[in-house]
Structure formats: C-alpha cells, structure tokens
Amino acid sequence: MSALIGKNILLGITGGIAAYKAPTLVRQLRAAGANVQVVLTESAQKFVTTTTLQAVSGVAVRVSIWDEAAESAMGHIELARWADCLLIAPATANNISKLANGIADDLLTTLALATQAPIFIVPAMNQQMWSKPATARNIQQIKSDGAIVLGPASGSQACGETGLGRMLEPEQIVDTLLVHFTTNQALKGQRVVITAGPTREAIDPVRFISNHSSGRQGFALADAARKAGAEVCLICGPVNVETPNQVERINVVTAQQMLNEVMSRLENCDIFIGVAAVADYKPESIATQKIKKCPENKNTSLNLVENPDIIKSVTQCTRPPFTVGFAAETENALENARAKKQRKNLDLIIVNDVSDIRIGFDSTENEVTLIWDSGEQLLKRAPKNEISQSIINSIADVFNSLQKP
Ligand code: C5P
C-alpha cells in the first residue's frame, strides 16, 4: 500500500521553466494517493496556468495571500497546519534565497515560515546560478534550518547549457516522498556499502578481461536498502544502469580500485553487500602498446595473476561489518554456497543458479536462496527489483536480530 495515501502535500511552484513538469508531478502524487494543494508564485503563472493545475489537482489553486474568498475558506495558517509536508518544485534561486533569509513576501514563502511540516526543496536553475557562492550559501542555510534538498540533477538545460541545475524528475520526487512517509524502515540509520557490476582488467590499451554482469541486481538492492531507510554507497564497475535516487555512486574499473574504495569506507559501514562479479584474475602486466596479431602463431597465452578477494578482505578487517556475499553457481548450488559462506567468513550468503537462463546474470529476473548461521530461505523467481526488496527485508531481519542484546 502506498505510504502517500491520504497524505496532504502542499506543493509550491515557483517561476522556472521546469514548472512545465509540475502538472505531471501533481498527477503522480495523486496517483500515489496524496491530496495536493497547489500554490503558485506570481512568476510561476508565466510558465503554468492555474487552470491546468486546478484540473490535475482537483482543487482551486492558491496564488495570493490577499485572495479574500480563498482565505475565508482556508486561511494561510490553516493551510500551513493542514500540510503533512511542503514541497517546493521547482524552487528557483530567488525562492531559495528568500527561504534562507526568512522572507515572507508572498503566499508560498509565508506558508514556508508558518508550517511545522517538513519542507522539501527541489532546486531548478541555470548551472551558473547553481554554482554561485550566494546560492551555495543559501542552500547550506536552508539545509541547516532543516529543509530537505532534493537534487539538482546534472544534464542539458532549457537555456542550452549543460551542468548541475536540472530539476529531479517527478517520479524521483514522488519516490523520495514515499520513502519519507514509509514508517516501517527496517534499516533506518544503517550505513550500507554495496559493490555491483563487473570489474575490467586491462590487457593492453584496447582490450580487457571482464564478464557479463549487468549491475542490475546490485543497483536494485541499493535502491531497496535506501527505501528501507539506509544510507547507501554503491561502488560499481562499468555498467549502464541509472543511479538510484539518493544513493551515493562511486565508479571504478578494476578490482584493485574497487577494493580501495571499499576499504576506505569500512569504518563507517554497518552492512557490506558484495554483489560485484569481480574478475578473479588479471593479466600479470598490462602491455603499453596494442598487442599485435602474429600470423605465424596459431596459439598464444596470457599470464594471469590473482585479484584481491574484496569480500574476504572485508571479513578479515578488525571490526568487520555484517557481511553479505553472493554465490552464482552452475552446479550443487546450495552445497557450494554453504561452503563459500564458511570459506569467506560471511554472515549471510545469497545463492542463485546461473545455469538457469531465466534468472541471474544478464536477465531481469532472479530466484535466490539466503543462507545464514541459523536458517535458510528461498525467495521464488521475481523481477530483480521485487526480489531485492525481499532480500533487503531478510537481511534486515537477520542483522537486527543480531543487534539485540
Ligand atoms: O568466489 P566467488 O566469486 O564465487 O564469490 C562471490 C562473492 O564474493 C560475491 O559476493 C562477490 O561480490 C565476492 N567477491 C569479491 N571479490 C572477489 C571475488 C568475489 O568480493 N575477488
């Protein structure tokens, strides 16, 4: 059931071009079950109309504190109390500056001062405006006053420039509010580090050794862990998957780089989940020039040396986090996984049989068995994002049971 059902969202829209996405945002919030009251600033009305927003929100849009009819129906203080959250999307540099300084010179900024509800700010502006020290100061100020700032994203901008300053997409905003209103957060406050995707080991400047890992399973787990309330850092090899909302992503290429990034984060890590398909071996040396084909040689060979075992390094550190590993097996899956759990000293291992082409590596679905010290659990075939939620719930159950005195 959606955590947004029956929630009262006060949506402030300010005057930036990203306001054209606001009607979509309203529709998505309503589809998730929320009640939405829209407040437009004067300049926002140059970008979207009250007619459109009234049609999608189902209630009259508020634009002025001096509207006597609207004020007598629900005064601005009542409106501020009605809200379960105030969401400002898009929030312009000017609006953020007013919030940072406690200015209340229109209905929206007055509501921001009057409400006790959490305030979510979704900035959208030209990348130069975003990078100005004044904006950075104002963002810092509103954050330390308790506002939650979402984004901005980076990419092409309406002004033709490219950089930081794009408003997050409506679905990312709705997703964040869903997490905020979800009360059952099994990993609330826990710091989770996840490795994902393949690693690449260079042979020469144009060739490498790697594998078919898509990264999808690790990314889906990162998203599920974040939705369960964790602070998530995702360290991934070269993959083409979108970073989940509010997850810190660190890109690496080789196993050694992945190991370095993991080890530097262990002190602040409660749960480590190794999903990456790390290359077990790498070329002994990397040729500085492209290795030429030699017509007289029918055969050739490559000298390989072992890569570090990242998850083993994690469990061997002085104060290891709760450590979860994966085992992709092609035969005797459970037996091999139990042995691997022992060998790598894992708290929990998740095994899948990759000889079944419907699940595992490059597929969109998975079926896994979880094995920990005092139990085993089969999670039946399901899309990777669904199974990830079940995996995270089970990890949280085992982890939380061990934290109890
Ligand atoms: O030994 P195997 O590769 O089957 O073990 C799989 C588990 O170990 C996965 O959790 C994987 O992320 C982790 N692993 C690792 N470093 C390696 C090899 C595997 O962290 N070099």
Short mmCIF file of C-alpha atoms and ligand atoms in Angstrom, two decimals:
data_model
loop_
_atom_site.label_atom_id
_atom_site.label_comp_id
_atom_site.label_asym_id
_atom_site.label_seq_id
_atom_site.Cartn_x
_atom_site.Cartn_y
_atom_site.Cartn_z
CA MET A 1 0.00 0.00 0.00
CA SER A 2 1.31 3.45 -0.90
CA ALA A 3 2.64 5.41 2.06
CA LEU A 4 1.27 8.56 0.40
CA ILE A 5 -2.39 7.53 0.68
CA GLY A 6 -4.28 10.34 2.42
CA LYS A 7 -1.18 12.49 2.92
CA ASN A 8 -1.64 16.23 2.45
CA ILE A 9 1.01 17.67 0.17
CA LEU A 10 1.28 21.44 -0.15
CA LEU A 11 3.02 21.90 -3.49
CA GLY A 12 4.67 25.27 -4.10
CA ILE A 13 5.61 26.02 -7.70
CA THR A 14 7.97 28.91 -8.42
CA GLY A 15 8.86 30.64 -11.67
CA GLY A 16 11.32 28.49 -13.59
CA ILE A 17 10.99 26.63 -16.88
CA ALA A 18 10.97 23.29 -15.01
CA ALA A 19 7.49 24.32 -13.81
CA TYR A 20 6.20 22.73 -17.01
CA LYS A 21 6.75 19.36 -15.27
CA ALA A 22 4.62 20.36 -12.25
CA PRO A 23 1.28 19.07 -13.67
CA THR A 24 2.91 15.65 -14.17
CA LEU A 25 4.21 15.78 -10.60
CA VAL A 26 0.70 16.58 -9.31
CA ARG A 27 -0.78 13.68 -11.28
CA GLN A 28 1.82 11.26 -9.94
CA LEU A 29 1.32 12.41 -6.35
CA ARG A 30 -2.43 11.96 -6.71
CA ALA A 31 -1.97 8.56 -8.36
CA ALA A 32 0.03 7.55 -5.26
CA GLY A 33 -2.96 8.55 -3.12
CA ALA A 34 -1.92 12.02 -1.88
CA ASN A 35 -4.12 15.12 -1.58
CA VAL A 36 -2.39 18.00 -3.34
CA GLN A 37 -2.96 21.71 -2.77
CA VAL A 38 -1.03 23.79 -5.28
CA VAL A 39 0.34 27.23 -4.50
CA LEU A 40 1.75 29.23 -7.41
CA THR A 41 4.01 32.23 -7.11
CA GLU A 42 3.36 35.18 -9.38
CA SER A 43 6.18 34.34 -11.77
CA ALA A 44 5.23 30.63 -11.83
CA GLN A 45 2.00 31.72 -13.51
CA LYS A 46 4.08 32.79 -16.52
CA PHE A 47 5.06 29.11 -17.01
CA VAL A 48 1.96 27.09 -15.97
CA THR A 49 -1.65 28.07 -15.63
CA THR A 50 -3.94 27.83 -12.65
CA THR A 51 -6.48 26.16 -14.96
CA THR A 52 -4.15 23.26 -15.74
CA LEU A 53 -3.14 22.77 -12.12
CA GLN A 54 -6.68 23.01 -10.84
CA ALA A 55 -7.71 20.36 -13.37
CA VAL A 56 -4.98 17.91 -12.32
CA SER A 57 -5.11 18.57 -8.56
CA GLY A 58 -8.90 18.69 -8.36
CA VAL A 59 -8.88 21.75 -6.09
CA ALA A 60 -8.65 25.50 -6.62
CA VAL A 61 -5.07 26.71 -6.87
CA ARG A 62 -3.86 29.35 -4.40
CA VAL A 63 -1.86 32.28 -5.73
CA SER A 64 -2.18 35.16 -3.31
CA ILE A 65 -2.36 35.81 0.38
CA TRP A 66 -4.80 38.66 -0.40
CA ASP A 67 -7.45 36.42 -2.01
CA GLU A 68 -10.32 37.03 0.43
CA ALA A 69 -12.55 34.20 -0.81
CA ALA A 70 -9.77 31.62 -0.58
CA GLU A 71 -8.57 32.93 2.79
CA SER A 72 -12.04 32.71 4.26
CA ALA A 73 -12.36 29.09 3.05
CA MET A 74 -8.97 28.03 4.45
CA GLY A 75 -6.70 30.76 5.81
CA HIS A 76 -2.96 30.52 5.16
CA ILE A 77 -2.22 29.46 8.74
CA GLU A 78 -4.79 26.67 8.47
CA LEU A 79 -3.26 25.66 5.16
CA ALA A 80 0.18 25.55 6.79
CA ARG A 81 -1.26 23.29 9.52
CA TRP A 82 -3.13 21.10 7.00
CA ALA A 83 0.10 20.14 5.24
CA ASP A 84 1.90 16.86 6.05
CA CYS A 85 4.74 18.30 4.01
CA LEU A 86 5.57 21.38 1.98
CA LEU A 87 7.18 20.51 -1.33
CA ILE A 88 8.60 23.31 -3.50
CA ALA A 89 9.26 22.10 -7.04
CA PRO A 90 10.76 23.74 -8.91
CA ALA A 91 12.43 26.05 -6.40
CA THR A 92 14.22 28.95 -8.08
CA ALA A 93 17.41 30.58 -6.80
CA ASN A 94 15.30 33.58 -5.80
CA ASN A 95 12.84 31.45 -3.82
CA ILE A 96 15.67 29.59 -2.06
CA SER A 97 17.29 32.90 -1.19
CA LYS A 98 14.05 34.15 0.37
CA LEU A 99 13.66 30.91 2.37
CA ALA A 100 17.24 31.16 3.61
CA ASN A 101 16.53 34.64 4.92
CA GLY A 102 13.06 34.11 6.36
CA ILE A 103 11.46 36.49 3.89
CA ALA A 104 7.68 36.08 3.70
CA ASP A 105 6.54 38.42 0.92
CA ASP A 106 4.09 36.13 -0.87
CA LEU A 107 1.77 33.24 -0.03
CA LEU A 108 4.34 30.48 -0.61
CA THR A 109 7.16 31.97 1.48
CA THR A 110 4.64 32.85 4.20
CA LEU A 111 3.47 29.24 4.27
CA ALA A 112 7.08 28.06 4.47
CA LEU A 113 7.52 30.13 7.64
CA ALA A 114 4.16 29.21 9.09
CA THR A 115 4.27 25.43 8.64
CA GLN A 116 5.67 22.92 11.10
CA ALA A 117 5.64 20.19 8.44
CA PRO A 118 8.89 19.01 6.84
CA ILE A 119 9.96 21.12 3.85
CA PHE A 120 11.32 19.52 0.67
CA ILE A 121 13.07 21.83 -1.77
CA VAL A 122 13.70 20.75 -5.36
CA PRO A 123 16.02 23.34 -6.92
CA ALA A 124 15.98 24.06 -10.65
CA MET A 125 18.09 26.73 -12.25
CA ASN A 126 20.77 27.54 -14.80
CA GLN A 127 24.06 25.81 -13.92
CA GLN A 128 25.90 29.13 -13.42
CA MET A 129 23.24 30.28 -10.98
CA TRP A 130 23.54 26.97 -9.12
CA SER A 131 27.33 27.27 -8.89
CA LYS A 132 27.33 30.86 -7.49
CA PRO A 133 28.60 31.17 -3.91
CA ALA A 134 25.41 33.01 -2.91
CA THR A 135 23.27 30.03 -3.96
CA ALA A 136 25.61 27.59 -2.20
CA ARG A 137 25.35 29.70 0.99
CA ASN A 138 21.55 29.78 0.77
CA ILE A 139 21.33 26.03 0.19
CA GLN A 140 23.60 25.43 3.18
CA GLN A 141 21.44 27.73 5.27
CA ILE A 142 18.10 26.09 4.39
CA LYS A 143 19.63 22.67 4.99
CA SER A 144 20.85 23.64 8.43
CA ASP A 145 17.39 25.11 9.12
CA GLY A 146 16.00 21.61 8.48
CA ALA A 147 14.86 21.67 4.84
CA ILE A 148 15.49 18.56 2.77
CA VAL A 149 17.06 19.45 -0.58
CA LEU A 150 16.43 17.00 -3.45
CA GLY A 151 18.87 17.24 -6.36
CA PRO A 152 19.53 19.07 -8.56
CA ALA A 153 20.42 16.66 -11.35
CA SER A 154 23.02 17.28 -13.99
CA GLY A 155 22.39 17.36 -17.74
CA SER A 156 21.16 19.51 -20.59
CA GLN A 157 19.27 22.62 -19.59
CA ALA A 158 16.46 24.58 -21.23
CA CYS A 159 18.89 27.51 -21.69
CA GLY A 160 21.11 25.31 -23.90
CA GLU A 161 23.84 24.84 -21.29
CA THR A 162 24.82 21.58 -19.65
CA GLY A 163 25.54 21.07 -15.97
CA LEU A 164 24.07 20.84 -12.47
CA GLY A 165 20.74 22.54 -12.01
CA ARG A 166 18.08 20.34 -13.61
CA MET A 167 15.02 19.62 -11.50
CA LEU A 168 14.72 15.96 -10.45
CA GLU A 169 12.14 14.07 -12.49
CA PRO A 170 8.62 13.87 -10.98
CA GLU A 171 8.95 10.11 -10.32
CA GLN A 172 12.17 10.67 -8.34
CA ILE A 173 10.43 13.31 -6.24
CA VAL A 174 7.41 11.07 -5.57
CA ASP A 175 9.77 8.20 -4.75
CA THR A 176 11.55 10.32 -2.12
CA LEU A 177 8.28 11.33 -0.50
CA LEU A 178 7.18 7.67 -0.47
CA VAL A 179 10.34 6.77 1.44
CA HIS A 180 9.81 9.71 3.81
CA PHE A 181 6.28 8.59 4.67
CA THR A 182 7.11 4.90 4.97
CA THR A 183 7.17 4.18 8.67
CA ASN A 184 8.46 0.61 8.53
CA GLN A 185 12.10 1.36 7.75
CA ALA A 186 13.93 -1.79 8.74
CA LEU A 187 17.40 -0.32 8.04
CA LYS A 188 16.80 3.22 9.29
CA GLY A 189 20.09 4.93 10.08
CA GLN A 190 22.24 1.97 8.97
CA ARG A 191 25.14 2.63 6.61
CA VAL A 192 25.27 0.13 3.78
CA VAL A 193 28.08 -0.31 1.24
CA ILE A 194 27.29 -2.34 -1.88
CA THR A 195 29.58 -3.42 -4.73
CA ALA A 196 27.96 -4.05 -8.12
CA GLY A 197 28.62 -4.84 -11.76
CA PRO A 198 31.71 -6.36 -13.32
CA THR A 199 35.32 -5.21 -12.99
CA ARG A 200 37.57 -4.75 -16.02
CA GLU A 201 41.20 -5.79 -16.13
CA ALA A 202 43.22 -4.27 -18.94
CA ILE A 203 45.32 -6.50 -21.23
CA ASP A 204 46.61 -3.66 -23.41
CA PRO A 205 45.32 -0.15 -24.21
CA VAL A 206 42.34 -1.53 -26.18
CA ARG A 207 41.50 -4.92 -24.61
CA PHE A 208 40.34 -6.14 -21.25
CA ILE A 209 39.05 -9.16 -19.32
CA SER A 210 35.56 -8.80 -17.89
CA ASN A 211 32.23 -10.64 -17.57
CA HIS A 212 28.51 -10.33 -18.35
CA SER A 213 27.38 -8.81 -15.04
CA SER A 214 24.85 -6.04 -15.84
CA GLY A 215 24.92 -4.45 -12.39
CA ARG A 216 21.10 -4.52 -12.24
CA GLN A 217 20.89 -6.75 -9.14
CA GLY A 218 23.31 -4.59 -7.13
CA PHE A 219 21.58 -1.37 -8.19
CA ALA A 220 18.16 -2.80 -7.29
CA LEU A 221 19.50 -3.82 -3.86
CA ALA A 222 20.95 -0.33 -3.35
CA ASP A 223 17.54 1.18 -4.13
CA ALA A 224 15.73 -1.27 -1.83
CA ALA A 225 18.21 -0.62 1.03
CA ARG A 226 17.75 3.12 0.66
CA LYS A 227 13.98 2.69 0.67
CA ALA A 228 14.37 0.71 3.90
CA GLY A 229 15.96 3.83 5.41
CA ALA A 230 19.67 3.06 4.96
CA GLU A 231 22.36 5.49 3.85
CA VAL A 232 23.74 3.70 0.80
CA CYS A 233 27.08 3.89 -1.01
CA LEU A 234 27.22 1.93 -4.26
CA ILE A 235 30.68 1.12 -5.63
CA CYS A 236 30.33 -0.14 -9.17
CA GLY A 237 32.32 -1.28 -12.16
CA PRO A 238 31.48 -0.15 -15.72
CA VAL A 239 27.70 -0.56 -16.12
CA ASN A 240 24.93 1.20 -17.95
CA VAL A 241 22.33 1.46 -15.19
CA GLU A 242 20.79 4.62 -13.77
CA THR A 243 21.88 5.52 -10.23
CA PRO A 244 19.02 5.00 -7.75
CA ASN A 245 17.62 8.13 -6.17
CA GLN A 246 19.62 9.36 -3.12
CA VAL A 247 22.30 6.71 -3.41
CA GLU A 248 25.97 7.74 -3.46
CA ARG A 249 27.64 6.16 -6.51
CA ILE A 250 31.38 5.59 -6.88
CA ASN A 251 32.56 4.43 -10.32
CA VAL A 252 35.58 2.15 -10.56
CA VAL A 253 37.10 -0.01 -13.27
CA THR A 254 39.45 -2.59 -11.76
CA ALA A 255 39.17 -4.96 -8.79
CA GLN A 256 42.03 -3.15 -7.06
CA GLN A 257 40.22 0.20 -7.38
CA MET A 258 37.03 -1.41 -6.06
CA LEU A 259 38.95 -2.86 -3.10
CA ASN A 260 40.50 0.56 -2.30
CA GLU A 261 37.11 2.31 -2.35
CA VAL A 262 35.52 -0.40 -0.19
CA MET A 263 38.32 -0.46 2.40
CA SER A 264 38.27 3.32 2.80
CA ARG A 265 34.58 3.17 3.75
CA LEU A 266 34.58 0.24 6.18
CA GLU A 267 34.93 2.28 9.34
CA ASN A 268 31.54 3.87 8.69
CA CYS A 269 29.82 0.77 7.43
CA ASP A 270 27.23 -1.36 9.26
CA ILE A 271 26.36 -3.73 6.43
CA PHE A 272 28.51 -4.69 3.43
CA ILE A 273 26.89 -6.44 0.47
CA GLY A 274 29.25 -7.77 -2.20
CA VAL A 275 27.22 -8.17 -5.38
CA ALA A 276 30.00 -7.31 -7.83
CA ALA A 277 31.22 -10.01 -10.19
CA VAL A 278 34.86 -9.23 -9.53
CA ALA A 279 37.32 -10.60 -12.10
CA ASP A 280 39.16 -13.38 -10.24
CA TYR A 281 42.34 -12.92 -12.29
CA LYS A 282 44.05 -10.07 -14.11
CA PRO A 283 46.92 -10.01 -16.63
CA GLU A 284 50.29 -10.13 -14.88
CA SER A 285 51.27 -6.98 -16.74
CA ILE A 286 49.46 -4.53 -19.00
CA ALA A 287 51.07 -4.09 -22.42
CA THR A 288 51.75 -0.43 -23.05
CA GLN A 289 51.02 -0.79 -26.79
CA LYS A 290 48.30 -2.78 -28.54
CA ILE A 291 49.42 -6.41 -28.78
CA LYS A 292 49.86 -7.26 -32.47
CA LYS A 293 48.45 -10.36 -34.15
CA CYS A 294 51.31 -12.65 -35.02
CA PRO A 295 50.39 -14.67 -38.19
CA GLU A 296 52.95 -17.41 -37.53
CA ASN A 297 51.49 -18.15 -34.04
CA LYS A 298 48.30 -20.20 -34.08
CA ASN A 299 48.16 -20.16 -30.28
CA THR A 300 49.05 -17.59 -27.73
CA SER A 301 48.63 -17.27 -23.97
CA LEU A 302 48.12 -14.66 -21.33
CA ASN A 303 49.77 -14.85 -17.93
CA LEU A 304 47.19 -14.16 -15.23
CA VAL A 305 47.62 -13.38 -11.54
CA GLU A 306 45.02 -13.49 -8.80
CA ASN A 307 42.98 -10.38 -7.99
CA PRO A 308 42.30 -9.43 -4.37
CA ASP A 309 39.17 -11.05 -2.90
CA ILE A 310 37.29 -7.95 -1.82
CA ILE A 311 34.69 -9.59 0.40
CA LYS A 312 37.35 -11.69 2.15
CA SER A 313 39.35 -8.53 2.85
CA VAL A 314 36.19 -7.05 4.41
CA THR A 315 35.60 -10.01 6.74
CA GLN A 316 39.29 -10.06 7.70
CA CYS A 317 39.37 -6.43 8.89
CA THR A 318 39.49 -5.69 12.64
CA ARG A 319 35.82 -4.79 13.08
CA PRO A 320 34.02 -6.28 10.10
CA PRO A 321 30.51 -5.07 9.24
CA PHE A 322 27.66 -7.56 8.82
CA THR A 323 28.84 -9.07 5.53
CA VAL A 324 26.63 -10.46 2.79
CA GLY A 325 28.00 -12.24 -0.27
CA PHE A 326 26.56 -13.67 -3.45
CA ALA A 327 27.26 -17.04 -4.98
CA ALA A 328 26.44 -17.53 -8.64
CA GLU A 329 26.60 -21.30 -9.04
CA THR A 330 26.15 -23.63 -12.01
CA GLU A 331 26.01 -26.96 -10.07
CA ASN A 332 25.34 -28.13 -6.49
CA ALA A 333 24.28 -24.56 -5.76
CA LEU A 334 23.31 -24.86 -2.10
CA GLU A 335 26.17 -27.13 -1.10
CA ASN A 336 28.76 -24.91 -2.80
CA ALA A 337 27.23 -21.77 -1.32
CA ARG A 338 27.32 -23.17 2.24
CA ALA A 339 31.00 -23.96 1.76
CA LYS A 340 31.67 -20.49 0.31
CA LYS A 341 29.94 -18.85 3.27
CA GLN A 342 32.32 -20.68 5.61
CA ARG A 343 35.40 -20.07 3.48
CA LYS A 344 34.80 -16.34 3.15
CA ASN A 345 33.54 -15.97 6.72
CA LEU A 346 30.25 -14.38 5.62
CA ASP A 347 27.29 -13.63 7.88
CA LEU A 348 24.87 -14.40 5.06
CA ILE A 349 25.17 -15.71 1.52
CA ILE A 350 22.68 -15.37 -1.33
CA VAL A 351 22.86 -18.10 -3.91
CA ASN A 352 21.43 -18.29 -7.40
CA ASP A 353 21.74 -20.99 -10.01
CA VAL A 354 23.02 -19.16 -13.11
CA SER A 355 22.76 -22.31 -15.24
CA ASP A 356 19.02 -21.47 -15.34
CA ILE A 357 18.89 -18.82 -18.14
CA ARG A 358 15.64 -17.31 -16.78
CA ILE A 359 17.48 -15.97 -13.75
CA GLY A 360 20.82 -14.49 -12.80
CA PHE A 361 23.47 -12.56 -14.66
CA ASP A 362 22.08 -10.61 -17.63
CA SER A 363 18.40 -11.36 -17.01
CA THR A 364 15.75 -9.12 -15.47
CA GLU A 365 14.55 -11.80 -13.03
CA ASN A 366 16.15 -13.73 -10.23
CA GLU A 367 15.43 -16.56 -7.78
CA VAL A 368 17.66 -16.94 -4.76
CA THR A 369 18.19 -18.80 -1.52
CA LEU A 370 19.50 -16.97 1.53
CA ILE A 371 21.74 -18.92 3.91
CA TRP A 372 22.81 -17.60 7.30
CA ASP A 373 24.09 -19.19 10.51
CA SER A 374 20.70 -20.29 11.82
CA GLY A 375 18.48 -20.51 8.77
CA GLU A 376 17.83 -20.74 5.04
CA GLN A 377 15.11 -19.09 2.95
CA LEU A 378 14.07 -19.50 -0.69
CA LEU A 379 12.81 -16.37 -2.49
CA LYS A 380 10.92 -17.53 -5.61
CA ARG A 381 11.52 -16.16 -9.14
CA ALA A 382 10.55 -12.48 -9.43
CA PRO A 383 11.76 -9.27 -11.14
CA LYS A 384 15.12 -8.15 -9.71
CA ASN A 385 13.67 -5.03 -8.04
CA GLU A 386 10.94 -7.07 -6.28
CA ILE A 387 13.30 -9.78 -5.14
CA SER A 388 15.70 -7.09 -3.94
CA GLN A 389 13.10 -5.77 -1.55
CA SER A 390 12.58 -9.25 -0.10
CA ILE A 391 16.37 -9.76 0.13
CA ILE A 392 16.81 -6.46 1.97
CA ASN A 393 13.93 -7.27 4.35
CA SER A 394 15.50 -10.65 5.16
CA ILE A 395 19.00 -9.14 5.57
CA ALA A 396 17.47 -6.52 7.90
CA ASP A 397 15.70 -9.24 9.94
CA VAL A 398 18.90 -11.27 10.44
CA PHE A 399 21.03 -8.14 11.04
CA ASN A 400 18.54 -6.64 13.54
CA SER A 401 18.18 -9.96 15.41
CA LEU A 402 21.95 -9.99 15.95
CA GLN A 403 21.99 -6.40 17.30
CA LYS A 404 19.64 -7.30 20.16
CA PRO A 405 21.45 -7.95 23.46
O1 C5P B 1 34.34 -16.63 -5.10
P1 C5P B 1 33.13 -16.10 -5.77
O2 C5P B 1 33.46 -15.11 -6.85
O3 C5P B 1 32.16 -17.12 -6.25
O4 C5P B 1 32.37 -15.32 -4.60
C1 C5P B 1 31.29 -14.49 -4.84
C2 C5P B 1 31.18 -13.42 -3.78
O5 C5P B 1 32.44 -12.89 -3.45
C3 C5P B 1 30.36 -12.25 -4.27
O6 C5P B 1 29.70 -11.70 -3.15
C4 C5P B 1 31.41 -11.31 -4.83
O7 C5P B 1 30.97 -9.95 -4.86
C5 C5P B 1 32.57 -11.53 -3.87
N1 C5P B 1 33.90 -11.39 -4.47
C6 C5P B 1 34.72 -10.35 -4.09
N2 C5P B 1 35.99 -10.26 -4.61
C7 C5P B 1 36.45 -11.18 -5.48
C8 C5P B 1 35.63 -12.24 -5.88
C9 C5P B 1 34.36 -12.32 -5.36
O8 C5P B 1 34.30 -9.51 -3.32
N3 C5P B 1 37.69 -11.07 -5.95
#
